[in-house]
CSV table of C-alpha atoms and ligand atoms in Angstrom, one decimal:
chain,number,residue,atom,x,y,z
A,3,MET,CA,13.9,7.8,-28.8
A,4,ARG,CA,12.2,6.5,-25.7
A,5,SER,CA,13.9,5.3,-22.6
A,6,SER,CA,12.8,1.8,-21.6
A,7,MET,CA,14.2,2.0,-18.1
A,8,MET,CA,11.9,1.6,-15.3
A,9,SER,CA,12.2,4.4,-12.8
A,10,MET,CA,10.5,5.7,-9.8
A,11,VAL,CA,8.7,8.9,-8.8
A,12,VAL,CA,7.3,9.3,-5.3
A,13,LEU,CA,5.6,12.6,-4.7
A,14,GLY,CA,5.2,14.3,-1.4
A,15,ALA,CA,5.6,11.2,0.7
A,16,ALA,CA,8.2,8.8,1.7
A,17,LEU,CA,7.7,5.4,0.1
A,18,ALA,CA,6.3,3.1,2.6
A,19,SER,CA,8.0,-0.2,2.5
A,20,ALA,CA,4.7,-2.1,2.5
A,21,ALA,CA,3.5,-0.2,-0.6
A,22,PRO,CA,3.6,-1.9,-3.9
A,23,THR,CA,6.4,-0.9,-6.3
A,24,LEU,CA,5.8,2.7,-7.3
A,25,SER,CA,7.6,3.6,-10.4
A,26,SER,CA,7.4,5.9,-13.3
A,27,SER,CA,9.2,7.9,-15.7
A,28,LEU,CA,8.2,11.0,-17.5
A,29,VAL,CA,10.0,11.2,-20.8
A,30,LYS,CA,10.1,13.8,-23.4
A,31,ARG,CA,11.0,12.1,-26.6
A,32,ALA,CA,13.7,14.0,-28.5
A,33,SER,CA,17.4,13.8,-29.3
A,34,SER,CA,19.4,14.0,-26.1
A,35,SER,CA,18.6,12.5,-22.8
A,36,CYS,CA,19.2,13.5,-19.2
A,37,THR,CA,18.5,11.3,-16.3
A,38,PHE,CA,17.8,12.8,-12.9
A,39,ASN,CA,17.5,11.2,-9.5
A,40,SER,CA,16.5,14.1,-7.4
A,41,ALA,CA,13.6,16.5,-7.8
A,42,ALA,CA,15.9,19.4,-7.1
A,43,SER,CA,18.3,18.5,-9.9
A,44,ALA,CA,15.4,17.8,-12.3
A,45,SER,CA,13.6,21.0,-11.5
A,46,ALA,CA,16.9,23.0,-11.9
A,47,SER,CA,18.2,21.4,-15.1
A,48,ALA,CA,15.4,19.6,-17.0
A,49,LYS,CA,14.8,22.6,-19.2
A,50,SER,CA,18.3,22.3,-20.8
A,51,CYS,CA,17.7,18.7,-21.8
A,52,SER,CA,15.6,17.5,-24.8
A,53,THR,CA,14.7,14.2,-23.2
A,54,VAL,CA,14.0,13.9,-19.5
A,55,VAL,CA,14.0,10.7,-17.6
A,56,LEU,CA,13.3,10.7,-14.0
A,57,ASP,CA,14.7,7.9,-11.9
A,58,ASN,CA,13.9,7.3,-8.3
A,59,ILE,CA,12.6,10.8,-7.6
A,60,GLU,CA,11.1,11.8,-4.4
A,61,VAL,CA,9.4,15.2,-4.2
A,62,PRO,CA,9.4,16.5,-0.7
A,63,ALA,CA,6.0,17.6,0.6
A,64,GLY,CA,5.3,21.2,-0.2
A,65,GLU,CA,7.7,21.3,-3.1
A,66,THR,CA,7.1,21.1,-6.8
A,67,LEU,CA,8.7,18.9,-9.4
A,68,ASP,CA,9.1,21.6,-12.0
A,69,LEU,CA,9.2,20.5,-15.6
A,70,SER,CA,8.5,24.0,-16.9
A,71,ASP,CA,9.7,25.4,-20.2
A,72,LEU,CA,11.0,22.1,-21.4
A,73,ALA,CA,11.2,23.2,-25.0
A,74,SER,CA,13.4,26.2,-24.5
A,75,SER,CA,16.8,26.3,-22.8
A,76,SER,CA,16.8,30.1,-22.5
A,77,THR,CA,13.9,31.3,-20.3
A,78,ALA,CA,14.3,30.3,-16.8
A,79,LYS,CA,11.1,30.6,-14.7
A,80,PRO,CA,11.2,31.7,-11.2
A,81,PRO,CA,11.5,28.8,-8.8
A,82,SER,CA,8.1,27.4,-8.2
A,83,ALA,CA,8.8,25.1,-5.3
A,84,THR,CA,6.7,26.9,-2.7
A,85,ARG,CA,6.7,25.4,0.8
A,86,ASN,CA,4.2,27.9,2.0
A,87,GLY,CA,2.4,29.0,-1.1
A,88,MET,CA,1.7,25.4,-2.0
A,89,GLY,CA,2.4,24.9,-5.7
A,90,PRO,CA,1.3,21.7,-7.4
A,91,LEU,CA,3.3,18.5,-6.9
A,92,ILE,CA,4.2,18.5,-10.6
A,93,ARG,CA,4.0,21.2,-13.2
A,94,SER,CA,5.0,21.1,-16.8
A,95,SER,CA,5.0,23.7,-19.6
A,96,GLY,CA,6.4,24.2,-23.0
A,97,SER,CA,5.4,23.3,-26.6
A,98,ASN,CA,5.5,20.0,-28.4
A,99,ILE,CA,6.4,18.2,-25.2
A,100,ILE,CA,5.7,14.5,-24.8
A,101,LEU,CA,5.4,13.2,-21.3
A,102,THR,CA,5.0,9.5,-21.0
A,103,GLY,CA,4.7,7.0,-18.1
A,104,THR,CA,6.5,3.7,-18.4
A,105,SER,CA,4.2,0.7,-18.3
A,106,ASN,CA,3.0,-0.6,-15.0
A,107,HIS,CA,4.2,2.4,-13.0
A,108,THR,CA,2.3,4.3,-10.3
A,109,ILE,CA,2.8,8.0,-9.3
A,110,ASN,CA,1.7,8.3,-5.7
A,111,GLY,CA,0.5,11.7,-4.7
A,112,GLY,CA,0.6,10.7,-1.1
A,113,GLY,CA,-2.9,12.4,-0.6
A,114,GLU,CA,-3.6,10.7,2.7
A,115,ARG,CA,-1.0,13.0,4.3
A,116,TRP,CA,-3.4,15.9,3.6
A,117,TRP,CA,-6.8,14.4,3.4
A,118,ASP,CA,-9.0,15.8,6.2
A,119,GLY,CA,-12.5,15.7,4.6
A,120,GLU,CA,-12.3,19.4,3.8
A,121,GLY,CA,-10.6,19.5,0.4
A,122,THR,CA,-10.1,23.0,-0.8
A,123,ASN,CA,-12.8,24.4,1.6
A,124,GLY,CA,-10.6,24.4,4.7
A,125,GLY,CA,-8.3,22.4,6.9
A,126,LYS,CA,-4.8,21.8,5.7
A,127,THR,CA,-3.6,23.7,2.6
A,128,LYS,CA,-3.3,21.0,0.0
A,129,PRO,CA,-1.3,20.9,-3.2
A,130,LYS,CA,-2.9,20.2,-6.5
A,131,PHE,CA,-1.3,17.3,-8.3
A,132,PHE,CA,-0.4,18.5,-11.8
A,133,TYR,CA,-0.5,21.8,-13.5
A,134,ALA,CA,-0.6,21.5,-17.3
A,135,HIS,CA,-0.5,25.2,-17.8
A,136,ASP,CA,1.0,26.6,-21.1
A,137,LEU,CA,1.7,23.0,-22.1
A,138,ASP,CA,0.8,23.6,-25.7
A,139,ASP,CA,0.6,21.2,-28.6
A,140,SER,CA,1.8,18.6,-26.2
A,141,THR,CA,0.9,15.1,-25.0
A,142,ILE,CA,0.7,13.4,-21.7
A,143,THR,CA,0.2,9.7,-22.1
A,144,GLY,CA,-0.2,6.7,-19.9
A,145,LEU,CA,0.2,8.1,-16.4
A,146,ASN,CA,-1.1,6.0,-13.5
A,147,VAL,CA,-1.8,8.4,-10.6
A,148,LYS,CA,-2.8,7.4,-7.1
A,149,ASN,CA,-4.1,9.4,-4.1
A,150,THR,CA,-4.0,13.0,-5.1
A,151,PRO,CA,-4.2,15.5,-2.2
A,152,VAL,CA,-7.0,17.5,-4.0
A,153,GLN,CA,-7.6,18.2,-7.7
A,154,ALA,CA,-5.5,16.1,-10.0
A,155,PHE,CA,-5.0,17.8,-13.4
A,156,SER,CA,-5.4,21.5,-13.9
A,157,VAL,CA,-5.4,22.1,-17.7
A,158,GLN,CA,-4.9,25.6,-19.1
A,159,SER,CA,-3.2,25.0,-22.4
A,160,ASP,CA,-3.8,25.1,-26.2
A,161,ASN,CA,-4.1,21.8,-28.0
A,162,PRO,CA,-2.9,19.4,-25.3
A,163,VAL,CA,-3.8,15.7,-25.5
A,164,LEU,CA,-4.1,13.7,-22.3
A,165,ASN,CA,-4.4,10.1,-23.2
A,166,ARG,CA,-4.8,7.0,-20.9
A,167,ILE,CA,-4.5,8.7,-17.6
A,168,THR,CA,-5.7,6.6,-14.7
A,169,ILE,CA,-6.5,8.3,-11.4
A,170,GLU,CA,-7.1,5.9,-8.6
A,171,ASN,CA,-8.2,7.8,-5.5
A,172,SER,CA,-10.5,5.3,-3.9
A,173,ASP,CA,-8.5,5.3,-0.7
A,174,GLY,CA,-10.0,8.8,-0.2
A,175,ASP,CA,-13.5,7.4,0.2
A,176,TYR,CA,-12.8,6.3,3.8
A,177,ASN,CA,-9.9,8.5,4.5
A,178,GLY,CA,-11.1,12.1,3.9
A,179,GLY,CA,-10.4,12.6,0.2
A,180,HIS,CA,-12.4,15.6,-1.0
A,181,ASN,CA,-12.5,17.9,-4.1
A,182,THR,CA,-10.3,15.4,-5.9
A,183,ASP,CA,-11.5,16.5,-9.4
A,184,ALA,CA,-9.7,14.5,-12.0
A,185,PHE,CA,-9.5,17.1,-14.9
A,186,ASP,CA,-10.3,20.8,-14.4
A,187,VAL,CA,-10.2,22.6,-17.8
A,188,SER,CA,-10.2,26.3,-18.1
A,189,GLU,CA,-8.8,29.1,-20.4
A,190,SER,CA,-7.9,26.4,-23.0
A,191,ASN,CA,-8.4,25.8,-26.7
A,192,GLY,CA,-8.4,22.4,-28.3
A,193,VAL,CA,-8.1,20.1,-25.4
A,194,THR,CA,-8.5,16.3,-26.0
A,195,ILE,CA,-8.8,13.9,-23.0
A,196,ARG,CA,-9.1,10.3,-24.1
A,197,ASN,CA,-9.5,7.0,-22.3
A,198,ALA,CA,-9.2,8.3,-18.8
A,199,VAL,CA,-10.1,6.0,-15.9
A,200,VAL,CA,-11.0,7.9,-12.8
A,201,ARG,CA,-12.0,6.8,-9.3
A,202,ASN,CA,-12.4,9.9,-7.1
A,203,GLN,CA,-14.5,12.1,-4.9
A,204,ASP,CA,-15.4,15.0,-7.1
A,205,ASP,CA,-15.9,15.9,-10.8
A,206,CYS,CA,-14.4,13.4,-13.3
A,207,LEU,CA,-14.3,16.4,-15.7
A,208,ALA,CA,-15.1,20.0,-15.0
A,209,VAL,CA,-14.9,22.5,-17.9
A,210,ASN,CA,-15.0,26.0,-16.4
A,211,SER,CA,-14.1,27.8,-19.6
A,212,GLY,CA,-12.6,27.0,-23.0
A,213,THR,CA,-13.3,26.1,-26.6
A,214,ASN,CA,-13.0,23.0,-28.9
A,215,ILE,CA,-12.8,20.5,-26.1
A,216,VAL,CA,-13.2,16.7,-26.4
A,217,PHE,CA,-13.5,14.2,-23.6
A,218,THR,CA,-14.0,10.7,-24.9
A,219,GLY,CA,-13.7,7.1,-23.8
A,220,GLY,CA,-13.8,8.0,-20.1
A,221,THR,CA,-14.6,5.6,-17.3
A,222,CYS,CA,-15.7,7.7,-14.2
A,223,SER,CA,-16.7,6.4,-10.9
A,224,GLY,CA,-17.1,7.4,-7.3
A,225,GLY,CA,-17.3,11.1,-7.9
A,226,HIS,CA,-19.6,13.8,-9.1
A,227,GLY,CA,-19.7,13.0,-12.8
A,228,LEU,CA,-19.1,14.9,-16.0
A,229,SER,CA,-19.5,18.6,-15.5
A,230,ILE,CA,-19.6,21.9,-17.3
A,231,GLY,CA,-19.0,24.6,-14.8
A,232,SER,CA,-19.7,26.2,-12.7
A,233,VAL,CA,-19.5,28.8,-15.4
A,234,GLY,CA,-19.3,32.5,-14.6
A,235,GLY,CA,-17.5,34.8,-12.2
A,236,ARG,CA,-14.0,33.9,-13.3
A,237,ASP,CA,-11.5,35.7,-15.6
A,238,ASP,CA,-12.7,33.6,-18.6
A,239,ASN,CA,-16.3,32.5,-18.7
A,240,THR,CA,-17.0,31.2,-22.1
A,241,VAL,CA,-17.6,27.6,-22.8
A,242,SER,CA,-18.1,26.6,-26.4
A,243,ASN,CA,-17.8,23.6,-28.6
A,244,VAL,CA,-17.4,20.8,-26.0
A,245,THR,CA,-18.0,17.2,-26.9
A,246,ILE,CA,-18.2,14.6,-24.2
A,247,SER,CA,-18.7,11.1,-25.6
A,248,HIS,CA,-18.5,7.3,-25.3
A,249,SER,CA,-18.0,7.4,-21.5
A,250,THR,CA,-19.5,5.8,-18.4
A,251,VAL,CA,-20.3,7.3,-15.1
A,252,SER,CA,-21.0,4.9,-12.3
A,253,ASN,CA,-21.6,5.0,-8.5
A,254,SER,CA,-21.4,8.8,-8.6
A,255,ALA,CA,-23.5,11.6,-7.2
A,256,ASN,CA,-24.4,12.9,-10.7
A,257,GLY,CA,-24.0,11.7,-14.2
A,258,ILE,CA,-24.1,14.8,-16.3
A,259,ARG,CA,-24.1,18.3,-14.9
A,260,ILE,CA,-24.1,21.9,-16.2
A,261,LYS,CA,-24.0,24.7,-13.6
A,262,THR,CA,-24.0,28.4,-14.2
A,263,ILE,CA,-23.4,31.1,-11.7
A,264,SER,CA,-26.3,33.2,-10.5
A,265,ARG,CA,-26.3,36.8,-11.8
A,266,ALA,CA,-23.0,36.3,-13.8
A,267,THR,CA,-22.8,37.0,-17.5
A,268,SER,CA,-21.1,34.7,-20.0
A,269,LYS,CA,-22.3,31.9,-22.2
A,270,VAL,CA,-22.3,28.1,-22.7
A,271,SER,CA,-22.8,27.0,-26.2
A,272,GLY,CA,-22.3,24.0,-28.5
A,273,VAL,CA,-22.0,21.4,-25.7
A,274,THR,CA,-22.7,17.8,-26.8
A,275,PHE,CA,-23.0,14.7,-24.6
A,276,ASN,CA,-23.1,11.7,-26.8
A,277,ASN,CA,-23.3,8.1,-25.7
A,278,ILE,CA,-23.0,8.4,-22.0
A,279,GLN,CA,-24.0,5.5,-19.8
A,280,LEU,CA,-25.0,6.0,-16.2
A,281,SER,CA,-25.3,3.6,-13.3
A,282,GLY,CA,-25.6,3.8,-9.6
A,283,ILE,CA,-26.2,7.6,-9.6
A,284,THR,CA,-27.2,8.9,-6.2
A,285,GLU,CA,-28.4,12.5,-6.8
A,286,TYR,CA,-29.1,13.5,-10.4
A,287,GLY,CA,-28.7,11.6,-13.6
A,288,VAL,CA,-28.7,14.8,-15.7
A,289,VAL,CA,-28.8,18.2,-13.9
A,290,ILE,CA,-28.7,21.6,-15.6
A,291,GLU,CA,-29.1,24.6,-13.4
A,292,GLN,CA,-28.6,28.4,-13.7
A,293,ASP,CA,-28.7,29.2,-10.1
A,294,TYR,CA,-25.3,28.6,-8.5
A,295,GLU,CA,-23.9,30.9,-5.9
A,296,ASN,CA,-20.8,30.3,-3.7
A,297,GLY,CA,-20.8,26.6,-4.7
A,298,SER,CA,-24.4,25.9,-3.9
A,299,PRO,CA,-27.7,26.1,-5.8
A,300,THR,CA,-30.0,28.9,-4.7
A,301,GLY,CA,-33.1,27.5,-6.3
A,302,THR,CA,-33.7,30.7,-8.3
A,303,PRO,CA,-32.3,30.7,-11.8
A,304,THR,CA,-30.9,33.8,-13.5
A,305,THR,CA,-30.5,34.4,-17.3
A,306,GLY,CA,-27.0,35.9,-17.7
A,307,VAL,CA,-25.3,32.7,-18.7
A,308,PRO,CA,-27.5,31.3,-21.5
A,309,ILE,CA,-27.0,27.6,-22.4
A,310,THR,CA,-27.6,27.3,-26.1
A,311,ASP,CA,-27.1,24.6,-28.7
A,312,LEU,CA,-27.0,21.8,-26.2
A,313,THR,CA,-27.2,18.2,-27.5
A,314,MET,CA,-27.8,15.2,-25.4
A,315,GLN,CA,-27.8,12.0,-27.5
A,316,GLN,CA,-27.8,8.4,-26.3
A,317,VAL,CA,-27.7,9.2,-22.6
A,318,THR,CA,-28.9,6.1,-20.9
A,319,GLY,CA,-28.9,4.4,-17.5
A,320,SER,CA,-30.4,4.7,-14.1
A,321,VAL,CA,-30.4,6.5,-10.8
A,322,GLU,CA,-31.0,5.1,-7.3
A,323,SER,CA,-34.5,4.9,-6.0
A,324,ASP,CA,-34.8,8.2,-4.1
A,325,ASP,CA,-33.0,10.2,-6.7
A,326,THR,CA,-33.8,12.3,-9.8
A,327,PRO,CA,-33.3,11.2,-13.3
A,328,VAL,CA,-33.4,14.7,-14.9
A,329,TYR,CA,-33.5,18.1,-13.3
A,330,ILE,CA,-33.6,21.3,-15.4
A,331,LEU,CA,-33.7,24.8,-13.8
A,332,CYS,CA,-33.4,27.5,-16.4
A,333,GLY,CA,-34.1,31.2,-16.3
A,334,ASP,CA,-36.8,32.6,-18.5
A,335,GLY,CA,-35.5,32.3,-22.1
A,336,SER,CA,-31.9,31.5,-21.2
A,337,CYS,CA,-31.9,27.9,-22.4
A,338,SER,CA,-32.6,27.4,-26.1
A,339,ASP,CA,-31.8,25.4,-29.1
A,340,TRP,CA,-31.6,22.1,-27.3
A,341,THR,CA,-31.7,18.7,-29.0
A,342,TRP,CA,-32.3,15.6,-27.0
A,343,LEU,CA,-32.3,12.2,-28.7
A,344,ASN,CA,-32.6,8.9,-26.9
A,345,VAL,CA,-32.2,10.4,-23.4
A,346,ASP,CA,-33.4,7.5,-21.3
A,347,VAL,CA,-32.5,7.8,-17.6
A,348,THR,CA,-34.7,5.6,-15.4
A,349,GLY,CA,-35.3,5.0,-11.7
A,350,GLY,CA,-35.9,7.4,-8.9
A,351,GLU,CA,-38.6,10.1,-8.9
A,352,SER,CA,-39.1,12.7,-11.5
A,353,ARG,CA,-38.6,16.2,-10.3
A,354,SER,CA,-41.7,18.4,-10.2
A,355,LYS,CA,-39.8,21.6,-9.9
A,356,CYS,CA,-38.2,21.9,-13.3
A,357,GLU,CA,-38.5,25.5,-14.7
A,358,ASN,CA,-38.3,26.9,-18.2
A,359,VAL,CA,-37.5,23.6,-19.9
A,360,PRO,CA,-36.8,24.4,-23.5
A,361,SER,CA,-38.6,22.5,-26.2
A,362,GLY,CA,-36.7,19.4,-27.2
A,363,ALA,CA,-35.8,18.5,-23.6
A,364,SER,CA,-37.9,16.8,-21.1
A,365,CYS,CA,-37.8,16.8,-17.3
B,10,NAG,C1,3.1,-4.8,-12.6
B,10,NAG,O1,3.0,-4.5,-11.2
B,10,NAG,C2,2.4,-5.5,-10.5
B,10,NAG,C3,2.2,-5.0,-9.1
B,10,NAG,O2,3.3,-4.4,-8.6
B,10,NAG,C4,3.2,-6.8,-10.5
B,10,NAG,O3,2.6,-7.8,-9.8
B,10,NAG,C5,3.4,-7.2,-12.0
B,10,NAG,O4,4.3,-8.3,-12.1
B,10,NAG,C6,3.9,-6.1,-12.8
B,10,NAG,N1,3.9,-6.4,-14.2
B,10,NAG,C7,4.9,-6.2,-15.0
B,10,NAG,C8,4.8,-6.6,-16.5
B,10,NAG,O5,6.0,-5.7,-14.7
B,11,NAG,C1,-15.1,21.7,-32.3
B,11,NAG,O1,-14.0,21.2,-31.7
B,11,NAG,C2,-13.4,20.1,-32.4
B,11,NAG,C3,-12.3,19.5,-31.5
B,11,NAG,O2,-11.3,20.5,-31.3
B,11,NAG,C4,-13.0,20.5,-33.7
B,11,NAG,O3,-12.5,19.4,-34.4
B,11,NAG,C5,-14.2,21.1,-34.5
B,11,NAG,O4,-13.8,21.6,-35.7
B,11,NAG,C6,-14.8,22.2,-33.7
B,11,NAG,N1,-16.0,22.7,-34.3
B,11,NAG,C7,-16.2,23.9,-34.6
B,11,NAG,C8,-17.5,24.2,-35.2
B,11,NAG,O5,-15.4,24.8,-34.4
């Protein structure tokens, strides 16, 4: 059973009267239905309902719309609305949950209230938009998100599917939006992200750790492209079996990127990029480097995070004139078993400083 009512969620910001209609509902499809019209009542009571419809909800800045533990009525989580500790604007957890947006809604993260050009590096403390943590065997479908304060979706779950999520953060371009990653995946198994449309100022996808991950049908623009990493130095540092396919990256700093942390130990294996189209890339079309430290490249690769069994297939497009189509900086012997087929990134100047490029790839 699915509610057909249009309802409204406004997050972290009063709804300006000049704004277009902002409406949404998040619905868990099941047998009984509760409708809430305040974030406090939804956060307090949603877990005892099998279907949740949110109607005209406003989440005050610094609080969290808490849709945790939806599948169970018994375990109450500690309250997560944290004015000072800055939880996410929305969190959801549970098993076999379905969260769906009604057609034509927008969920406005009110990011302009926090944007100061510093993202998570400084300035105001900013809430992430959505924690999908321990949201297992569950689906989030058809959400239209606008103006996230910083990172949008943090995914730490087993077998979640995120389908048709649109993230429209282009206001952040001239307004101080920074670190507005669309999907950050870590400590997860079996993630599928399909048909995302992203307009932001940082990674469209960043996989920091996890296994059996699929990202397909994505349309990424304005940001930093499709990234693995940086890998290393976290609690979980293994990336394996990741397929990123049938996606476009336009008007972005990078197209495809794999970064590993200098002197860390872990591994990246079984990553495939297939059918990726690049355009308007302003730094690197494809960049793979094993030299990251404190968020920046050192220029000196290390060998502790080998990148093996990497496939690039049908990666095509162009970079801007002063930029680099392909840059590979590997440690001695720490990149191997690469297959590149029809990698054709044109424009710019080729990089003379590639190191330890494994056979199969070219730089
Ligand atoms: C969708 O929203 C837009 C902008 O608010 C509005 O112009 C349009 O009529 C809406 N369409 C439907 C089917 O409700
Ligand atoms: C890789 O992940 C995909 C998607 O979860 C899965 O279908 C496939 O079986 C996995 N491959 C291996 C070798 O585990």
